[in-house]
Coordinates of C-alpha atoms in Angstrom, one line a residue:
Chain A
M1072 CA -31.8 -2.5 7.5
Q1073 CA -33.2 -2.2 4.0
V1074 CA -32.8 1.2 2.5
K1075 CA -34.0 3.0 -0.7
A1076 CA -32.3 5.9 -2.5
E1077 CA -34.3 9.0 -3.1
R1078 CA -33.8 11.8 -5.6
M1079 CA -34.1 15.6 -5.3
F1080 CA -34.2 17.9 -8.3
F1081 CA -32.7 21.4 -8.0
S1082 CA -33.6 24.1 -10.6
E1083 CA -32.0 27.2 -9.0
P1084 CA -28.5 27.7 -10.5
L1085 CA -25.6 26.7 -8.2
A1086 CA -22.7 29.1 -8.6
L1087 CA -19.4 27.2 -9.0
A1088 CA -15.9 28.1 -7.8
A1089 CA -14.6 27.6 -11.4
G1090 CA -17.0 30.4 -12.6
G1091 CA -20.4 30.1 -14.1
S1092 CA -23.2 28.1 -12.5
F1093 CA -24.9 24.8 -12.8
A1094 CA -28.7 24.5 -13.1
D1095 CA -31.1 21.7 -13.2
Y1096 CA -29.3 19.0 -11.3
E1097 CA -30.4 16.0 -9.3
L1098 CA -28.9 14.6 -6.1
V1099 CA -29.4 11.1 -5.0
F1100 CA -29.4 10.5 -1.3
E1101 CA -30.4 8.0 1.4
T1102 CA -31.6 8.7 4.9
Y1103 CA -31.6 6.5 8.0
G1104 CA -33.6 7.0 11.2
K1105 CA -36.1 9.7 11.9
L1106 CA -35.8 13.5 11.9
N1107 CA -37.0 14.6 15.4
A1108 CA -39.7 17.3 15.9
A1109 CA -37.0 19.8 16.8
R1110 CA -35.1 18.9 13.6
S1111 CA -32.0 18.8 15.7
N1112 CA -30.8 15.2 15.3
A1113 CA -29.5 15.2 11.7
I1114 CA -26.0 14.0 10.8
L1115 CA -24.7 14.4 7.3
I1116 CA -22.2 11.8 6.1
C1117 CA -19.9 13.0 3.3
H1118 CA -18.3 10.5 1.0
A1119 CA -14.8 10.0 -0.2
L1120 CA -13.5 9.4 -3.7
N1121 CA -15.2 6.3 -4.8
A1122 CA -18.1 6.0 -2.4
S1123 CA -21.7 7.2 -2.7
H1124 CA -24.9 8.1 -0.9
H1125 CA -25.3 4.5 0.1
V1126 CA -23.7 4.8 3.5
A1127 CA -25.5 2.2 5.6
G1128 CA -27.9 -0.7 5.4
L1129 CA -28.7 -2.9 2.4
N1130 CA -29.8 -1.2 -0.8
E1131 CA -32.1 -2.8 -3.3
A1132 CA -29.3 -4.7 -4.9
G1133 CA -28.6 -6.2 -1.4
E1134 CA -25.2 -4.4 -1.1
P1135 CA -24.1 -3.1 2.3
G1136 CA -23.4 0.7 2.6
W1137 CA -19.7 1.8 2.5
W1138 CA -19.8 2.8 6.2
D1139 CA -22.2 0.2 7.4
N1140 CA -19.9 -0.7 10.4
M1141 CA -20.2 3.0 11.6
V1142 CA -23.7 4.0 10.8
G1143 CA -26.9 2.1 11.6
P1144 CA -29.1 0.9 14.5
G1145 CA -26.9 0.4 17.5
K1146 CA -23.7 1.4 15.6
P1147 CA -21.4 4.2 16.7
I1148 CA -23.6 6.7 14.8
D1149 CA -26.8 5.2 16.0
T1150 CA -29.7 5.7 13.6
Q1151 CA -32.1 4.9 16.5
R1152 CA -31.5 8.4 17.7
F1153 CA -29.9 10.3 14.8
F1154 CA -31.3 11.0 11.4
V1155 CA -28.5 10.3 9.1
V1156 CA -28.2 11.7 5.5
G1157 CA -25.9 10.2 2.9
V1158 CA -25.7 12.1 -0.4
N1159 CA -24.0 11.4 -3.7
N1160 CA -22.0 14.4 -4.7
L1161 CA -22.6 16.4 -7.9
G1162 CA -20.2 15.0 -10.6
S1163 CA -20.1 11.6 -9.1
C1164 CA -21.3 8.5 -11.0
F1165 CA -23.8 6.9 -8.6
G1166 CA -27.0 8.6 -9.7
S1167 CA -26.5 12.3 -9.0
T1168 CA -26.0 14.6 -12.0
G1169 CA -22.5 13.9 -13.4
P1170 CA -20.5 13.6 -16.6
M1171 CA -22.6 10.6 -17.7
S1172 CA -25.8 12.6 -17.4
I1173 CA -27.3 14.3 -20.5
N1174 CA -26.3 17.9 -21.1
P1175 CA -29.5 19.6 -22.0
A1176 CA -27.6 22.0 -24.3
T1177 CA -26.4 19.2 -26.6
A1178 CA -28.7 16.3 -25.8
K1179 CA -25.5 14.2 -25.3
A1180 CA -23.6 13.1 -22.2
W1181 CA -21.7 15.9 -20.6
G1182 CA -18.4 14.0 -20.7
P1183 CA -15.5 16.4 -20.6
D1184 CA -17.8 19.5 -20.7
F1185 CA -19.0 18.8 -17.2
P1186 CA -17.6 21.6 -15.0
V1187 CA -14.6 21.1 -12.7
L1188 CA -16.0 21.1 -9.2
T1189 CA -14.6 21.9 -5.8
V1190 CA -15.2 20.6 -2.3
E1191 CA -16.9 23.9 -1.6
D1192 CA -19.2 23.5 -4.6
W1193 CA -20.3 20.1 -3.1
V1194 CA -20.9 21.6 0.3
H1195 CA -23.1 24.4 -1.2
A1196 CA -25.1 21.7 -3.0
Q1197 CA -25.4 19.6 0.2
A1198 CA -26.6 22.7 2.0
R1199 CA -29.5 23.1 -0.5
L1200 CA -30.4 19.5 0.1
A1201 CA -30.4 20.2 3.8
D1202 CA -32.7 23.2 3.1
R1203 CA -35.2 21.0 1.3
L1204 CA -35.1 18.3 4.0
G1205 CA -35.9 21.0 6.6
I1206 CA -32.5 20.8 8.4
A1207 CA -31.4 24.3 9.5
C1208 CA -28.5 22.9 11.6
F1209 CA -26.8 19.5 11.5
A1210 CA -26.0 17.9 14.9
A1211 CA -22.8 16.8 13.0
V1212 CA -21.3 16.8 9.6
M1213 CA -18.9 13.8 9.3
G1214 CA -16.6 12.3 6.8
G1215 CA -13.3 10.5 6.3
S1216 CA -10.6 11.5 3.8
L1217 CA -12.2 13.6 1.1
G1218 CA -15.4 13.3 3.2
G1219 CA -13.4 14.9 6.1
M1220 CA -12.5 17.8 3.8
Q1221 CA -16.2 18.4 3.1
A1222 CA -16.9 18.3 6.9
L1223 CA -14.1 20.9 7.3
A1224 CA -15.5 23.0 4.5
W1225 CA -19.0 22.9 6.2
S1226 CA -17.5 24.3 9.4
L1227 CA -16.0 27.3 7.4
L1228 CA -18.8 28.0 4.9
Y1229 CA -21.8 27.3 7.1
P1230 CA -20.5 27.8 10.6
K1231 CA -24.0 28.2 12.0
R1232 CA -25.4 25.1 10.3
L1233 CA -23.5 22.4 12.2
A1234 CA -22.9 21.8 15.9
H1235 CA -20.0 19.3 15.4
C1236 CA -17.5 18.6 12.7
I1237 CA -16.2 15.0 12.7
C1238 CA -13.1 15.0 10.4
I1239 CA -11.3 11.6 10.1
A1240 CA -8.1 10.7 8.3
S1241 CA -8.2 14.0 6.4
T1242 CA -6.2 17.1 5.7
A1243 CA -6.6 20.8 5.2
K1244 CA -4.7 20.5 1.9
L1245 CA -3.0 17.9 -0.3
S1246 CA 0.8 17.7 -0.3
A1247 CA 2.8 17.7 -3.5
Q1248 CA 3.1 14.0 -3.1
N1249 CA -0.7 13.6 -2.9
I1250 CA -1.2 15.7 -6.0
A1251 CA 1.5 13.7 -7.8
F1252 CA -0.3 10.5 -7.2
N1253 CA -3.5 12.0 -8.4
E1254 CA -1.8 13.3 -11.5
V1255 CA -0.3 9.9 -12.4
A1256 CA -3.9 8.4 -12.0
R1257 CA -5.3 11.2 -14.3
R1258 CA -2.6 10.7 -16.9
A1259 CA -3.3 7.0 -17.0
I1260 CA -7.0 7.7 -17.8
I1261 CA -6.5 10.7 -20.2
T1262 CA -3.8 8.9 -22.2
D1263 CA -5.8 5.7 -22.6
P1264 CA -6.8 5.7 -26.3
E1265 CA -10.3 4.7 -25.3
F1266 CA -10.8 7.9 -23.3
H1267 CA -11.5 9.8 -26.5
G1268 CA -10.9 13.1 -24.8
G1269 CA -13.6 12.2 -22.3
R1270 CA -16.3 11.5 -25.0
F1271 CA -15.9 7.7 -24.8
Y1272 CA -19.6 7.3 -24.1
D1273 CA -20.3 8.3 -27.8
A1274 CA -17.9 5.6 -28.9
A1275 CA -19.5 3.1 -26.5
V1276 CA -16.2 2.2 -24.9
V1277 CA -14.7 2.6 -21.5
P1278 CA -11.0 3.6 -20.8
R1279 CA -10.6 0.5 -18.7
R1280 CA -6.9 0.3 -18.7
G1281 CA -6.5 3.9 -17.6
L1282 CA -9.1 3.4 -14.8
Q1283 CA -7.4 0.2 -13.7
V1284 CA -4.0 1.9 -13.4
A1285 CA -5.6 4.8 -11.6
R1286 CA -7.2 2.5 -9.1
M1287 CA -4.0 0.5 -8.6
I1288 CA -2.0 3.6 -7.9
G1289 CA -4.7 4.9 -5.5
H1290 CA -4.9 1.5 -3.8
I1291 CA -1.2 1.5 -3.0
T1292 CA -1.6 4.8 -1.2
Y1293 CA -4.5 3.5 0.9
L1294 CA -2.5 0.7 2.4
S1295 CA 0.4 0.8 4.7
D1296 CA 3.7 -0.8 3.9
D1297 CA 3.3 -3.1 6.9
V1298 CA -0.2 -4.3 5.9
M1299 CA 1.0 -5.0 2.4
A1300 CA 4.0 -6.9 3.7
E1301 CA 1.7 -8.9 6.1
R1302 CA -1.0 -9.7 3.6
F1303 CA 1.1 -10.3 0.5
G1304 CA 4.8 -10.2 1.3
R1305 CA 6.6 -11.9 -1.6
L1306 CA 3.9 -14.6 -2.0
L1307 CA 3.7 -16.0 -5.5
R1308 CA 0.5 -16.2 -7.3
D1309 CA -0.9 -19.8 -7.5
R1310 CA 2.5 -21.2 -6.6
D1311 CA 4.4 -22.2 -3.5
P1312 CA 6.8 -19.6 -2.2
D1313 CA 9.8 -21.7 -2.9
E1314 CA 8.9 -22.6 -6.5
A1315 CA 11.1 -21.2 -9.3
Y1316 CA 10.2 -17.9 -10.8
R1317 CA 8.6 -17.9 -14.2
Y1318 CA 10.8 -15.0 -15.5
T1319 CA 8.0 -13.3 -17.4
F1320 CA 6.1 -10.0 -17.1
D1321 CA 2.8 -11.8 -16.3
I1322 CA 1.5 -11.9 -12.8
E1323 CA 4.2 -13.5 -10.6
F1324 CA 3.5 -12.0 -7.2
E1325 CA 0.3 -12.1 -5.2
I1326 CA 0.3 -8.3 -4.8
E1327 CA 0.2 -7.9 -8.6
S1328 CA -2.8 -10.1 -8.8
Y1329 CA -4.5 -8.2 -6.0
L1330 CA -3.9 -4.8 -7.5
R1331 CA -5.1 -5.9 -11.0
Y1332 CA -8.2 -7.4 -9.5
Q1333 CA -8.9 -4.2 -7.6
G1334 CA -8.3 -2.2 -10.8
E1335 CA -10.6 -4.4 -13.0
K1336 CA -13.3 -4.3 -10.4
F1337 CA -13.1 -0.5 -10.2
A1338 CA -13.1 -0.1 -14.0
G1339 CA -16.3 -2.0 -14.1
Y1340 CA -18.3 0.5 -12.1
F1341 CA -16.5 3.8 -11.9
D1342 CA -16.7 6.6 -14.5
A1343 CA -13.4 8.0 -15.9
N1344 CA -14.6 11.6 -16.1
T1345 CA -15.8 11.4 -12.5
Y1346 CA -12.4 10.1 -11.4
L1347 CA -10.8 13.2 -13.0
I1348 CA -13.3 15.6 -11.4
I1349 CA -13.0 14.1 -7.9
T1350 CA -9.2 13.9 -7.9
R1351 CA -9.1 17.5 -9.0
A1352 CA -11.5 18.5 -6.2
L1353 CA -9.0 16.9 -3.8
D1354 CA -6.1 18.8 -5.4
Y1355 CA -7.8 22.2 -5.3
F1356 CA -9.0 21.9 -1.7
D1357 CA -7.0 24.4 0.3
P1358 CA -9.3 26.7 2.4
A1359 CA -6.2 28.5 3.9
R1360 CA -5.3 29.8 0.4
A1361 CA -7.7 32.6 0.9
F1362 CA -5.9 33.5 4.1
A1363 CA -2.4 33.6 2.8
G1364 CA -1.9 30.0 3.9
D1365 CA -2.6 30.7 7.5
L1366 CA -4.8 27.8 8.7
S1367 CA -5.4 29.4 12.1
K1368 CA -7.0 32.5 10.5
T1369 CA -8.9 30.1 8.2
M1370 CA -10.4 28.0 11.0
A1371 CA -11.4 31.2 12.8
Q1372 CA -14.4 31.2 10.5
A1373 CA -15.6 28.1 12.3
S1374 CA -17.6 28.0 15.5
C1375 CA -18.6 24.4 15.9
R1376 CA -16.9 21.7 18.0
F1377 CA -14.5 19.3 16.4
F1378 CA -13.6 15.7 16.6
V1379 CA -10.4 15.0 14.6
A1380 CA -8.9 11.6 14.2
S1381 CA -6.0 10.1 12.3
F1382 CA -4.4 6.7 12.0
T1383 CA -0.8 6.1 12.9
T1384 CA 0.1 4.2 9.7
D1385 CA -1.8 6.4 7.3
W1386 CA 0.9 7.9 5.0
R1387 CA -1.6 9.4 2.5
F1388 CA -3.1 11.8 5.0
S1389 CA -0.7 11.2 7.9
P1390 CA -1.3 12.2 11.6
A1391 CA 0.9 15.2 11.0
R1392 CA -1.8 16.6 8.6
S1393 CA -4.5 16.1 11.3
R1394 CA -2.3 17.7 13.9
E1395 CA -2.0 20.8 11.7
I1396 CA -5.8 21.1 11.8
V1397 CA -5.9 20.6 15.6
Q1398 CA -3.2 23.2 16.1
A1399 CA -5.2 25.7 14.1
L1400 CA -8.3 24.9 16.1
L1401 CA -6.4 25.3 19.3
A1402 CA -5.1 28.7 18.2
C1403 CA -8.7 29.7 17.5
D1404 CA -9.8 28.6 21.0
L1405 CA -12.3 26.2 19.4
E1406 CA -13.4 23.0 21.2
V1407 CA -11.5 20.0 19.8
T1408 CA -10.8 16.4 20.7
Y1409 CA -8.1 14.7 18.8
A1410 CA -7.4 10.9 18.6
E1411 CA -4.4 9.4 17.0
I1412 CA -5.5 5.8 16.5
D1413 CA -3.0 3.0 16.5
A1414 CA -4.0 1.0 13.5
P1415 CA -1.9 -1.0 11.1
H1416 CA -4.0 -0.5 8.0
G1417 CA -2.9 2.8 6.6
H1418 CA -5.5 5.3 5.1
D1419 CA -8.0 2.5 4.7
A1420 CA -8.3 2.2 8.5
F1421 CA -11.0 4.9 8.6
L1422 CA -13.4 2.4 6.9
L1423 CA -12.4 -0.6 9.0
D1424 CA -13.5 -2.0 12.3
N1425 CA -11.1 -0.8 15.0
P1426 CA -12.4 -1.1 18.6
Q1427 CA -10.7 2.1 19.9
Y1428 CA -11.8 4.1 16.8
H1429 CA -15.4 3.0 17.0
Q1430 CA -15.6 3.4 20.8
L1431 CA -14.3 6.9 20.5
V1432 CA -16.8 7.9 17.8
R1433 CA -19.6 6.2 19.8
A1434 CA -18.6 8.1 22.9
Y1435 CA -18.4 11.4 21.0
A1436 CA -21.8 10.8 19.4
D1437 CA -23.2 9.9 22.8
Q1438 CA -22.0 13.4 24.0
I1439 CA -23.7 15.0 21.0
A1440 CA -26.9 13.2 21.9
I1441 CA -26.7 14.1 25.6
N1442 CA -26.1 17.8 24.7
L1443 CA -29.2 17.7 22.4
G1444 CA -31.2 15.9 25.0
L1445 CA -31.9 12.9 22.7
S1446 CA -33.0 9.7 24.3
A1447 CA -30.8 6.7 23.9
Chain B
M1281 CA -21.9 13.9 35.5
S1282 CA -19.5 12.2 37.7
K1283 CA -19.9 12.4 41.5
Q1284 CA -16.6 10.7 42.2
P1285 CA -14.4 12.8 44.6
L1286 CA -11.2 14.4 43.4
R1287 CA -7.9 13.0 44.5
P1288 CA -6.7 15.4 47.3
D1289 CA -3.9 16.9 45.3
L1290 CA -6.3 17.5 42.4
A1291 CA -8.9 19.1 44.8
L1292 CA -6.1 21.5 45.9
I1293 CA -5.1 22.2 42.4
A1294 CA -8.7 22.9 41.5
E1295 CA -8.9 25.5 44.4
W1296 CA -5.9 27.2 43.0
I1297 CA -7.4 27.7 39.5
K1298 CA -9.5 30.9 39.1
P1299 CA -13.0 30.5 37.7
G1300 CA -13.2 31.0 33.9
A1301 CA -9.5 30.3 33.5
R1302 CA -8.1 28.6 30.4
V1303 CA -6.5 25.4 31.5
L1304 CA -4.3 22.8 29.8
D1305 CA -4.0 19.6 31.8
L1306 CA -1.0 17.5 30.7
G1307 CA -1.3 13.8 31.3
C1308 CA -5.0 14.4 32.3
G1309 CA -5.8 10.7 32.8
D1310 CA -9.6 10.1 32.8
G1311 CA -10.2 13.9 32.7
L1312 CA -11.8 14.1 36.1
L1313 CA -10.0 17.4 37.1
L1314 CA -11.1 19.2 33.9
D1315 CA -14.6 17.7 34.2
V1316 CA -14.9 19.2 37.8
L1317 CA -13.3 22.5 36.8
Q1318 CA -15.7 22.8 33.8
R1319 CA -18.8 22.1 35.9
E1320 CA -17.8 24.0 39.0
R1321 CA -15.5 26.8 37.9
A1322 CA -16.6 27.4 34.3
V1323 CA -13.0 26.7 33.3
R1324 CA -12.3 26.2 29.6
G1325 CA -9.6 23.8 28.6
Y1326 CA -8.2 20.7 27.1
G1327 CA -6.6 17.6 28.4
V1328 CA -3.5 16.0 26.9
E1329 CA -3.2 12.3 27.2
I1330 CA -1.3 9.5 25.4
D1331 CA -3.1 6.5 26.7
D1332 CA -6.0 5.1 24.6
Q1333 CA -8.2 4.1 27.5
A1334 CA -7.8 7.4 29.4
L1335 CA -8.5 9.3 26.1
L1336 CA -11.8 7.3 25.8
A1337 CA -12.7 8.1 29.4
C1338 CA -12.2 11.8 28.7
V1339 CA -14.5 11.7 25.6
R1340 CA -17.1 9.8 27.6
R1341 CA -17.1 12.7 30.1
G1342 CA -17.3 15.3 27.4
V1343 CA -13.8 16.7 28.2
N1344 CA -11.9 18.0 25.2
V1345 CA -8.7 15.9 24.9
I1346 CA -5.8 15.8 22.6
Q1347 CA -3.9 12.6 22.1
A1348 CA -0.3 13.5 22.2
N1349 CA 3.0 12.6 23.9
I1350 CA 3.9 15.7 26.0
E1351 CA 7.6 14.8 25.8
K1352 CA 7.5 15.3 22.1
G1353 CA 6.9 19.0 22.7
L1354 CA 4.0 21.3 23.3
S1355 CA 4.4 23.6 20.3
M1356 CA 1.0 22.5 19.1
F1357 CA -0.5 24.5 22.0
G1358 CA 1.1 27.8 21.0
Q1359 CA 2.7 30.3 23.3
G1360 CA 1.1 31.9 26.4
R1361 CA -2.4 30.8 25.3
F1362 CA -3.3 29.3 28.7
D1363 CA -3.8 30.8 32.1
V1364 CA -2.7 27.6 33.8
V1365 CA -0.9 24.4 32.6
V1366 CA -1.3 21.5 35.0
L1367 CA 0.9 18.4 35.4
S1368 CA -0.3 16.3 38.2
M1369 CA 1.6 13.3 39.6
A1370 CA 3.3 12.7 36.3
I1371 CA 6.5 14.8 36.2
Q1372 CA 8.4 12.0 38.0
A1373 CA 7.7 9.7 35.0
T1374 CA 8.9 12.1 32.3
H1375 CA 12.2 11.6 30.5
Q1376 CA 12.8 15.2 29.5
T1377 CA 11.7 16.7 32.9
E1378 CA 13.5 20.0 32.5
Q1379 CA 12.2 20.5 28.9
V1380 CA 8.6 19.7 30.0
L1381 CA 8.8 22.3 32.8
A1382 CA 10.3 24.9 30.5
E1383 CA 7.7 24.3 27.9
M1384 CA 4.9 24.4 30.4
S1385 CA 6.0 27.9 31.4
S1386 CA 6.0 29.1 27.8
V1387 CA 2.6 27.6 26.9
G1388 CA 0.8 29.1 30.0
A1389 CA 1.1 32.1 32.3
Q1390 CA 1.4 29.7 35.3
G1391 CA 2.2 26.1 35.9
I1392 CA 1.0 23.8 38.6
V1393 CA 2.9 20.6 39.3
S1394 CA 2.2 17.9 41.9
F1395 CA 4.6 15.1 42.6
P1396 CA 5.4 12.4 45.2
N1397 CA 7.9 13.6 47.8
F1398 CA 10.9 11.3 47.7
G1399 CA 12.2 13.1 50.8
H1400 CA 9.5 11.6 53.0
W1401 CA 11.0 10.2 56.2
Y1402 CA 9.6 6.7 55.5
H1403 CA 11.6 6.5 52.3
A1404 CA 14.8 7.4 54.2
V1405 CA 14.0 4.7 56.8
S1406 CA 13.3 2.2 54.0
I1407 CA 16.7 3.0 52.4
L1408 CA 18.5 2.8 55.8
Q1409 CA 17.0 -0.7 56.1
G1410 CA 18.5 -1.5 52.7
R1411 CA 15.4 -1.5 50.6
M1412 CA 14.0 0.9 47.9
P1413 CA 10.8 2.5 49.3
V1414 CA 7.4 1.4 48.2
S1415 CA 4.6 3.7 49.3
R1416 CA 1.0 4.7 48.4
E1417 CA 2.3 7.5 46.1
M1418 CA 5.0 5.3 44.7
P1419 CA 3.5 1.8 44.8
Y1420 CA 6.1 0.3 42.5
Q1421 CA 9.0 -2.1 42.9
W1422 CA 12.4 -0.7 41.7
Y1423 CA 12.3 -2.9 38.6
D1424 CA 8.9 -2.0 37.3
T1425 CA 8.5 1.6 38.2
P1426 CA 7.5 4.2 35.6
N1427 CA 9.2 6.8 37.8
L1428 CA 12.4 8.1 36.4
H1429 CA 13.0 11.5 38.0
L1430 CA 12.1 11.5 41.7
S1431 CA 12.8 14.5 43.8
T1432 CA 12.3 16.4 47.0
P1433 CA 10.7 19.8 47.4
A1434 CA 14.1 21.4 47.7
D1435 CA 15.3 19.6 44.5
F1436 CA 12.2 20.8 42.6
E1437 CA 12.6 24.4 43.8
Q1438 CA 16.2 24.3 42.6
L1439 CA 15.1 23.2 39.1
L1440 CA 12.4 25.9 39.0
A1441 CA 15.1 28.5 39.9
K1442 CA 17.4 27.2 37.3
L1443 CA 14.7 27.6 34.7
G1444 CA 14.0 31.2 35.9
L1445 CA 10.7 30.2 37.4
V1446 CA 9.4 31.6 40.7
V1447 CA 7.2 29.8 43.2
L1448 CA 3.8 31.5 43.7
Q1449 CA 2.3 28.9 46.0
R1450 CA 3.3 25.6 47.5
A1451 CA 1.4 23.0 49.5
F1452 CA 2.3 19.7 51.1
L1453 CA 0.0 16.8 51.7
A1454 CA 0.4 13.7 53.8
N1455 CA -2.0 11.0 52.9
G1456 CA -4.3 13.7 51.5
K1457 CA -4.2 16.1 54.5
A1458 CA -2.3 19.3 54.6
V1459 CA 1.0 19.3 56.5
N1460 CA 3.0 22.4 57.5
W1461 CA 5.3 21.4 60.3
L1462 CA 8.4 19.5 59.0
A1463 CA 6.6 19.3 55.7
P1464 CA 9.7 18.2 53.6
L1465 CA 10.0 15.1 55.8
R1466 CA 6.3 14.5 56.5
A1467 CA 4.6 15.2 53.1
T1468 CA 3.9 12.4 50.7
Q1469 CA 3.0 14.8 48.0
A1470 CA 4.1 18.3 47.1
I1471 CA 2.2 20.8 44.9
Y1472 CA 3.7 23.9 43.4
R1473 CA 2.2 26.8 41.5
F1474 CA 4.9 28.8 39.6
A1475 CA 5.4 31.4 36.9
R1476 CA 8.2 33.0 34.9
A1477 CA 10.1 35.4 37.0

């Protein structure tokens, strides 16, 4: 499936949680499948930290989408009957207006002056894109991790604009430990001398070391202890396991090589200011805060049906976090199905092929289609 | 969707549930009971199931299902939020039988439990012949059975009383048909509806 990104320009100011508003922004998006005459078969896919609008198919560079195993013709989210929208969030670095874009007030890159954004801000921006695409109500809004938070926020902010919320490997708020990992990542970036207070574009440099460390930290939290042990164990880099150690601080173990490789790859394509903005949006997400921490009262704003899933070895957003969401939904008498999927891969499992996981999503999507009267 | 007939004990349980009731079905299996109740009695509810394949079967029927181990507690389901909590042909396989029954009665206004009657005369005959009974309701050999806590109707009623629960309705089935005369000996399955005293 060959896909092409589209752009949409928005001139009406978007009020932000941080105060003020943002005008004249562009969102990059992709769509797959066809919107039906009733405009009832649209599914919005929300992306996580480092992903983009390119959800499925092959883009012009020949790269597969980040959720290509989930979305596409004949996939669990079948684009032969659903019209799927992937959108790059405001403040991201894959084409939508973000810190790398030119600030019209200064004719320079926004850099650190780009506003701090929240999950709710993104959802409001996505709703405007839906308006322009002629989608009054999504059949489903779906996401994993930070994307799941956006799906949850949709159910609270626009309860009449989605029939189903599919929230995978997510949480209703970060734990202190989650925020702590984000803060380490941000400090790595901010204290990199090449960050230049966020104005590194002007100096034509990239805070690569900060980005690398940030990504290494993040990556550790995406994997389970077991999967790391299985894939890397105490394997030595380019040496037999029984060879003598080198007794240096260079790469000795395979896991070090892997993390550095991931860090370097990431620093080559991801924007440092975007990393700060997105991790902050994660930290701030806490819809129950407006209800004195009562998640049940919070979820009472919602009226759609929910599919919630977690993965047994995910310690970043553990099953206990998903169960809190389910418990709140049950207290509100809302329709919910919850799966706790036995997978060894940790948080990353939501992006991977897992027969039980994909069969469940497929079965749930089939029910959405049946209820909408969509043909197979 | 499904036209498959309900197991006799489930058909009886379905009759005992009032239209429009809020139902929690513990160990709901493939979700058939809830499916039937939703379609025929406008019941609203959730299944609870631990098994992956059964969970998938529920989703395929459009039955709301929560993947959880009922023996790890039912606190997720709140207090008194359901009209009826069902546990069909599963109580004999629970470890924390007493706790599960007690929690059922706090989660819902009423509980309905069905179980195989260990007091069936055939079981006694089998034991008198020196062998553990193997029957349609308990088709397992002694070494591979999931059943841990087998009981007779009298045993079950004694536990209900101990937990301060009163019997609202009871029924006995033998091979799917109602039995009244000498039921404790002739019934293969017993079904109870109960509530807090």
